[in-house]
Amino acid sequence: MSSPALLPVSSRRLAALSPSSPVSFYPHHRATLRLSEKFILLLILSAFITLCFGAIFFLPDSSKHRRFDLGLQDVLIPHVEQGRPAGRDGNGRDGNAGPQGGGVMVHGGGEEHQHRHREEEEQLRKMIRADHERALEEAKEKLKKSKDQIRAEIQTEKNRVAQDMKKREGKQLPHVPIPKLVGINNGDPGDPDTRQKQEKIKEMMKHAWGNYRQYAWGHNELKPLSRKGHTTNIFGNSQLGATIVDALDTLYIMGLFDEFRDGKEWIEKNLDFSVNAEVSVFEVNIRFIGGLLAAYYLSGEEVFKQKAAQLAEKLLPSFNTPTGIPWAMVNLKSGVGRNWGWASAGSSILSEFGTLHLEFVHLSYLTGDPIYYKKVLHIRQLLQKMDRPNGLYPNYLNPRTGRWGQHHTSVGGLGDSFYEYLLKAWLVSDKTDTEARKMYDDAMQAIEKHLIRKSNTGLTFIGEWKNGHLERKMGHLTCFAGGMFALGADGSPDDKEGHYLQLGAEIAHTCHQSYDRTVLKLGPEAFKFDGGTEAVALRQNEKYYILRPEVIETYWYMWRFTHDPKYRQWGWEAAQAIDKYCRVIGGFSGVKDVYSSSPAYDDVQQSFFLAETLKYLYLLFSSDDLLPLDYWVFNTEAHPLPVLRSMNTTLSGNVAFQ
Ligand code: DMJ
């Protein structure tokens, strides 16, 4: 078949050579042509004409639907064969069907035949076009339908999730009797001098809060020199208002109710845990859940309880490990957990998974859901069964294998609050959880034997077990242990009450020395007891003070148990040093070198400064009837939670623990 592109040329030639128009093909040689030559020429011409006719008929109609027609050969033959009604000509065969069995080619036939053929071809084209269009419409319809279906399905799923959330948010938590709340309105120390000190601490709190309120509201923390928000990876770099939640109970205890209401309003309107943020399970538990629970118990405002319960649910996926030992971090949205990259052999950290008990017991108590209690009980039972080198708990435990990582042991960083929570689990249970008490006592015995030593000049310190030997170094974090020993003295075995109170006093003294031996009268991050060096930091990167509370915490516990005025004196020294060296116009900042008279600032106002440091100072200058220790247990972030009197009956009465 000729190419459609050649058609016009052929047609023109045809016209030129037609007999009715005897225009010479070779004008210069006309006279010279002989008859035989003419005959041959005629033959060629007639063959050519036949060819051109054929071309005209067989070429597709290029004037319309060119794109469609190009594919016609492919679809036409099967379509004609299948689609044409059988017996159309009475014989069950099509008159136009060529010898090759179908198709539209015409081999011979007159004008009428060709016309019919063209008509039929056109009809076929129309049918195909119609079919095609119908198919297209159907496909579009199907697509539209499935799109709508998908949309509808997504909407249904969204509605379900929203309803679930609403149900959970609006879920009526069971009414459980709130433990008798003693000592939340008082605290006047009586004498004017102490009252003045108490007032000064309150003023410091106003300064810290006011600047956070002004420059970093809703951010996790404040950068007091830059005067803007600050956050770290423990909060997944999200804006969860950590300082607000951490500071609430301190504001309440100090009677700063306008500020408290301000914080409460922010929490009501803005605190949302459905964020794509990977947070530290431990930090979120002690600061947020602890902070919200304490705010609830102090103020009775339901919103805090609801928020604590919502957040707790978000932490639960972190326990999905082969052993039930939680991951260090969890993504609040996806629930995916993992451990810190720096931790030994993929391990979870003792002080992190071991510092959930207090809050989780209270969560089960308030929500009526036993799951929280079960999770922390499981951790404890697992630890109880494990072999302990020298009776000590290593800092690292692999949550996949259930095996210890490196055999490092510390009562400071990475270990500290695990021991604290064994004691406090016993206290919060109104001293009925004897299993926890036993574990605490055994651990203290091993710690005394292997980690506690006296320096050359008689300073008692708690070292760290590393690489098979005792490192004679103590961290600022370890200083909390003085308070813990004092708190645990009552109830210790073999009438060792006096011994542990004494041990608490010795640790308080050592930690005070670590403050007193600096230029700023603020303690370094870590200090050594090597050779002639005692209670002093040697390495530059251990000389900083970041507004930590542990030393003041121990002063407060020691004050409560002994009423020795030196603790108030030491506390006042620390408060003055903080006010002098850490206070800046935009809040309070950590300092990088406590041995320098003009230290650089770190430009961070830690949320625990408001939650703990200022709270312990305030309590130190208050009377003992403000949050008495017979009724309240402070979590490791200084958030007070009430003792659950007769916890066994209370818990089993309100919660199905089986
Ligand atoms: C606080 O967040 C808690 O006290 C925690 O247990 C360890 N230390 C920091 C403050 O130093």
XYZ file of C-alpha atoms in Angstrom, residues 181-644:
464
model
C -3.636 15.071 101.058
C -1.827 16.578 103.966
C 0.263 19.701 104.010
C -0.314 21.523 100.787
C -1.371 24.924 102.113
C 1.127 25.662 104.745
C 4.834 25.830 105.192
C 5.380 29.102 107.025
C 8.734 28.548 108.722
C 7.805 30.817 111.633
C 10.984 32.832 112.141
C 11.450 35.998 110.047
C 14.952 35.163 108.855
C 13.915 31.825 107.363
C 10.740 33.419 105.995
C 12.891 35.971 104.197
C 14.980 33.212 102.673
C 11.852 31.382 101.640
C 10.632 34.614 99.987
C 13.943 35.012 98.185
C 13.621 31.523 96.672
C 10.108 32.402 95.562
C 11.451 35.527 93.888
C 14.040 33.406 92.045
C 11.257 31.141 90.857
C 9.339 34.176 89.560
C 12.415 35.331 87.691
C 12.977 31.912 86.087
C 9.313 31.407 85.207
C 8.685 34.993 84.085
C 11.519 34.924 81.580
C 10.544 31.509 80.278
C 6.990 32.850 79.979
C 8.180 35.875 78.055
C 10.795 34.395 75.755
C 10.213 30.685 75.378
C 6.568 29.992 76.159
C 5.614 26.534 74.856
C 9.210 25.587 74.093
C 10.775 22.940 76.283
C 13.318 25.183 77.940
C 14.670 28.720 77.877
C 17.975 30.019 76.585
C 18.315 32.858 79.089
C 21.065 34.756 77.269
C 19.748 34.366 73.742
C 16.235 34.791 75.175
C 14.611 32.160 73.060
C 13.419 28.572 73.226
C 15.702 25.595 73.718
C 15.215 21.891 73.279
C 17.256 18.704 73.285
C 16.894 15.220 71.868
C 15.406 13.872 75.104
C 12.183 15.604 74.045
C 12.602 14.618 70.390
C 13.178 18.270 69.470
C 9.439 18.831 69.720
C 7.813 21.709 71.569
C 6.104 20.059 74.502
C 6.390 22.858 77.027
C 8.622 20.773 79.351
C 9.314 23.725 81.653
C 5.599 24.390 82.118
C 4.801 20.802 83.077
C 7.921 20.428 85.217
C 7.331 23.708 87.084
C 3.592 23.461 87.785
C 3.742 21.849 91.217
C 6.538 24.174 92.386
C 4.352 27.157 91.418
C 1.466 25.631 93.325
C 3.515 24.857 96.424
C 4.899 28.411 96.455
C 1.398 29.831 96.155
C 2.041 31.340 92.700
C -1.480 30.569 91.554
C -1.750 33.056 88.668
C 1.303 31.495 87.091
C -0.081 28.041 87.828
C -3.363 28.894 86.064
C -1.427 30.252 83.102
C 0.440 26.973 82.818
C -2.728 24.963 83.216
C -4.388 26.900 80.390
C -1.458 26.236 78.078
C -1.618 22.532 78.877
C -5.361 22.418 78.261
C -5.084 24.119 74.903
C -1.715 23.057 73.558
C -0.254 19.966 75.123
C -0.690 17.321 72.441
C 1.224 14.071 72.495
C 0.274 12.931 68.970
C 3.486 14.331 67.623
C 6.057 12.699 65.429
C 8.795 12.954 68.033
C 11.202 10.391 69.389
C 11.439 11.067 73.113
C 13.267 9.587 76.080
C 10.853 7.297 77.909
C 12.609 7.992 81.216
C 12.693 11.785 80.896
C 9.108 12.003 79.693
C 8.033 9.779 82.548
C 9.806 11.629 85.356
C 9.176 15.166 84.068
C 5.838 14.970 82.248
C 3.939 12.102 83.838
C 5.426 12.888 87.247
C 4.727 16.609 86.793
C 1.150 16.095 85.603
C 0.320 13.598 88.349
C 1.700 15.876 91.054
C -0.211 18.843 89.614
C -3.351 16.713 89.647
C -2.960 15.578 93.232
C -2.134 19.074 94.459
C -4.816 20.990 92.588
C -7.460 18.346 91.901
C -7.747 19.609 88.288
C -8.911 16.723 86.111
C -7.075 17.910 83.019
C -3.724 16.891 84.494
C -4.913 13.367 85.176
C -6.335 13.053 81.666
C -3.142 14.291 80.050
C -0.998 11.985 82.157
C -3.137 9.010 81.109
C -2.956 10.003 77.418
C 0.798 10.318 77.561
C 1.229 7.054 79.438
C -0.548 5.218 76.632
C 1.948 6.645 74.194
C 4.827 5.238 76.219
C 3.468 1.699 76.317
C 4.831 0.603 72.898
C 8.343 1.108 74.259
C 7.825 -2.102 76.279
C 7.380 -4.164 73.118
C 10.751 -5.873 73.329
C 11.548 -9.588 73.609
C 12.172 -9.201 77.346
C 9.704 -6.468 78.279
C 12.617 -4.218 79.272
C 11.620 -0.978 77.514
C 13.572 0.845 74.871
C 15.194 4.105 75.938
C 13.347 6.066 73.276
C 9.961 5.849 71.637
C 8.340 7.746 68.802
C 5.137 9.162 70.269
C 3.317 8.853 66.955
C 4.511 5.577 65.475
C 5.322 3.787 68.731
C 8.634 2.624 67.309
C 11.290 2.279 69.992
C 15.072 2.059 70.025
C 18.064 2.538 72.287
C 20.689 5.226 72.505
C 23.466 4.705 69.990
C 26.122 5.278 72.673
C 24.826 2.610 75.073
C 26.916 -0.543 75.447
C 25.914 -3.250 72.909
C 22.411 -1.964 72.195
C 21.522 -1.937 75.885
C 18.800 -0.154 77.792
C 19.963 1.862 80.813
C 19.331 0.735 84.398
C 18.484 4.207 85.704
C 16.015 4.679 82.844
C 13.985 1.459 82.750
C 14.347 1.262 86.529
C 12.777 4.656 87.133
C 9.177 4.136 86.094
C 7.705 2.360 89.084
C 6.300 5.237 91.144
C 4.518 6.945 88.275
C 3.234 3.686 86.782
C 1.755 2.506 90.070
C -0.099 5.800 90.296
C -1.236 5.531 86.685
C -2.808 2.157 87.346
C -4.364 3.505 90.489
C -5.920 6.510 88.739
C -6.916 4.917 85.419
C -8.082 1.574 86.774
C -5.923 -0.057 84.125
C -3.515 -2.648 85.551
C -1.245 -2.567 82.527
C 1.120 0.066 83.938
C 1.644 -1.745 87.189
C 2.170 -5.036 85.374
C 4.836 -3.553 83.126
C 6.971 -2.249 85.972
C 6.435 -5.306 88.125
C 7.675 -7.441 85.250
C 10.886 -5.386 85.042
C 11.527 -5.807 88.713
C 10.853 -9.551 88.700
C 13.192 -10.005 85.777
C 15.967 -8.092 87.551
C 15.407 -10.041 90.713
C 16.091 -13.327 88.941
C 19.313 -12.221 87.280
C 22.830 -12.940 88.444
C 24.519 -9.841 89.772
C 28.305 -9.513 89.757
C 29.291 -8.908 93.405
C 25.633 -8.285 94.157
C 25.809 -5.106 92.035
C 23.467 -4.173 89.211
C 25.373 -3.267 86.037
C 24.182 -0.103 84.260
C 23.465 -1.805 80.925
C 20.938 -4.487 80.055
C 20.174 -5.688 76.546
C 16.383 -5.722 76.027
C 16.609 -8.328 73.252
C 18.735 -10.931 75.007
C 18.045 -10.071 78.622
C 21.803 -10.077 79.289
C 23.876 -7.467 81.048
C 26.053 -5.270 78.855
C 29.325 -3.873 80.256
C 29.718 -4.520 83.962
C 29.809 -0.871 84.970
C 28.019 0.023 88.160
C 27.145 3.477 89.397
C 25.017 5.154 92.015
C 25.381 8.286 89.886
C 24.584 8.672 86.188
C 23.101 5.549 84.491
C 22.303 3.818 87.784
C 21.143 6.351 90.380
C 17.355 6.533 90.408
C 16.923 2.766 89.972
C 18.034 2.388 93.615
C 16.004 5.418 94.623
C 12.851 3.856 93.122
C 13.321 0.526 94.897
C 13.116 2.411 98.177
C 10.301 4.665 97.008
C 8.254 1.741 95.640
C 8.221 0.472 99.195
C 7.355 3.905 100.607
C 4.547 4.666 98.134
C 2.983 1.296 98.936
C 2.746 2.402 102.534
C 5.649 0.062 103.240
C 3.773 -3.020 102.091
C 5.890 -3.736 99.010
C 8.503 -5.644 100.958
C 9.980 -7.232 97.853
C 11.134 -3.775 96.720
C 12.503 -3.001 100.163
C 14.476 -6.231 100.222
C 15.994 -5.503 96.828
C 16.916 -2.019 98.040
C 18.542 -3.305 101.215
C 20.532 -5.964 99.373
C 21.699 -3.419 96.811
C 22.778 -0.980 99.562
C 24.790 -3.706 101.220
C 26.654 -4.464 97.976
C 27.174 -0.751 97.290
C 28.614 -0.162 100.737
C 30.933 -3.086 100.363
C 32.209 -2.396 96.867
C 31.663 1.283 96.053
C 31.761 3.373 99.223
C 35.148 4.424 100.531
C 36.770 7.055 102.730
C 39.342 9.400 101.260
C 42.750 10.021 102.846
C 41.335 12.928 104.815
C 38.211 11.087 105.817
C 35.690 12.207 103.178
C 33.182 9.466 102.453
C 32.580 9.055 98.750
C 30.756 6.696 96.413
C 32.933 5.585 93.505
C 32.032 3.781 90.301
C 32.844 0.196 89.295
C 34.448 0.226 85.859
C 36.596 -2.287 83.989
C 37.148 -4.457 87.029
C 38.201 -1.751 89.485
C 36.820 1.096 91.566
C 37.103 4.515 89.973
C 37.605 7.004 92.808
C 35.388 9.628 91.292
C 31.974 10.863 92.353
C 29.426 12.690 90.220
C 27.186 15.585 91.217
C 24.330 13.230 90.350
C 25.579 10.749 92.990
C 25.071 13.348 95.712
C 21.334 12.590 95.797
C 22.308 9.367 97.615
C 22.831 11.209 100.905
C 19.107 11.996 100.950
C 18.251 8.458 99.860
C 20.261 6.903 102.706
C 18.501 9.160 105.197
C 15.074 8.419 103.730
C 15.720 4.692 103.794
C 17.192 4.655 107.300
C 13.850 3.958 108.902
C 13.031 0.365 108.060
C 16.584 -0.739 107.335
C 17.567 -4.205 108.621
C 19.271 -4.970 111.905
C 18.636 -1.631 113.503
C 20.904 0.094 111.051
C 18.811 3.246 111.104
C 21.510 5.256 112.806
C 24.113 3.882 110.423
C 22.278 5.002 107.290
C 21.424 8.383 108.732
C 25.103 8.785 109.469
C 26.027 7.665 105.953
C 23.592 10.256 104.564
C 25.252 12.939 106.678
C 28.707 11.912 105.458
C 27.676 12.084 101.802
C 26.045 15.479 102.434
C 29.312 16.676 103.963
C 31.433 15.404 101.041
C 29.130 17.012 98.513
C 29.199 20.262 100.446
C 32.989 20.075 100.263
C 32.770 19.740 96.485
C 30.917 23.080 96.485
C 33.060 24.739 99.082
C 36.328 23.960 97.270
C 35.358 25.949 94.195
C 35.612 29.651 93.437
C 31.875 30.042 92.778
C 30.766 27.870 95.730
C 28.867 25.750 93.250
C 29.662 22.086 92.713
C 31.352 20.615 89.643
C 29.806 17.843 87.554
C 32.292 15.266 88.874
C 35.110 15.284 91.428
C 38.020 13.019 92.244
C 39.527 11.386 95.311
C 42.932 10.526 93.929
C 46.163 11.109 95.838
C 46.187 14.668 97.102
C 43.072 15.642 95.164
C 39.858 15.401 97.112
C 36.374 16.522 96.106
C 37.779 18.579 93.241
C 37.271 18.274 89.501
C 40.472 17.845 87.510
C 39.298 17.562 83.944
C 38.047 20.692 82.250
C 34.956 18.927 80.954
C 33.890 18.052 84.506
C 34.034 21.559 85.930
C 30.604 22.770 84.859
C 27.473 23.345 86.946
C 24.145 23.145 85.123
C 21.736 24.175 87.899
C 21.476 20.602 89.164
C 19.526 19.845 92.372
C 21.115 16.715 93.928
C 23.247 18.363 96.598
C 20.423 20.649 97.736
C 18.051 17.657 97.652
C 20.287 15.861 100.145
C 20.485 18.976 102.358
C 16.690 19.048 102.474
C 16.259 15.383 103.396
C 18.977 15.706 106.001
C 17.258 18.812 107.405
C 13.949 16.981 107.625
C 15.490 14.032 109.472
C 17.944 15.840 111.736
C 16.987 19.535 111.889
C 20.666 20.280 112.020
C 20.864 24.013 111.100
C 23.971 23.437 109.000
C 21.816 22.048 106.226
C 19.823 25.244 105.986
C 23.109 27.129 106.106
C 24.620 25.077 103.266
C 21.430 25.410 101.277
C 21.469 29.161 101.678
C 25.111 29.302 100.505
C 24.127 27.423 97.364
C 21.082 29.629 96.747
C 23.185 32.778 97.044
C 25.847 31.384 94.713
C 23.220 30.497 92.122
C 21.692 33.953 92.399
C 25.080 35.595 92.096
C 26.710 33.565 89.324
C 23.908 31.922 87.359
C 21.348 34.718 87.335
C 21.198 36.779 84.151
C 18.639 39.304 82.968
C 16.819 36.637 80.955
C 16.644 33.922 83.637
C 19.189 31.498 85.116
C 21.998 29.839 83.208
C 24.451 27.021 83.856
C 28.155 27.923 84.069
C 31.039 26.182 82.375
C 33.721 26.371 85.069
C 33.024 26.624 88.785
C 36.744 27.247 89.442
C 36.815 30.433 87.404
C 35.744 33.806 88.809
C 34.291 34.866 85.457
C 32.910 31.692 83.946
C 31.206 31.414 80.589
C 27.505 30.646 80.578
C 26.011 27.600 78.867
C 22.853 29.566 78.033
C 20.382 26.912 79.194
C 17.789 27.192 81.937
C 17.118 23.521 82.627
C 13.519 22.590 83.400
C 14.708 20.649 86.478
C 15.943 23.926 87.960
C 12.299 24.959 88.424
C 11.041 21.452 89.200
C 13.723 20.430 91.676
C 16.446 22.894 92.647
C 14.107 25.752 93.546
C 11.508 23.419 95.058
C 13.994 21.731 97.396
C 15.368 25.132 98.396
C 11.863 26.419 99.114
C 11.036 23.323 101.177
C 14.327 23.676 103.043
C 13.156 27.094 104.277
C 9.594 25.944 104.972
C 8.127 24.141 107.937
C 7.869 20.357 107.848
C 4.097 20.411 107.549
C 4.468 21.405 103.917
C 4.423 18.027 102.159
C 5.317 15.786 105.115
C 7.293 12.709 104.131
C 4.892 10.343 105.870
C 2.312 11.223 103.262
C 4.276 12.139 100.173
C 6.937 10.446 98.104
C 8.917 12.650 95.741
C 9.696 11.188 92.362
C 13.214 11.594 91.036
C 12.263 14.933 89.463
C 10.933 16.166 92.842
C 7.273 15.759 91.916
C 5.375 14.760 95.067
C 3.022 11.780 94.811
C 0.866 10.692 97.743
C 1.491 7.448 99.605
C -1.182 4.941 98.595
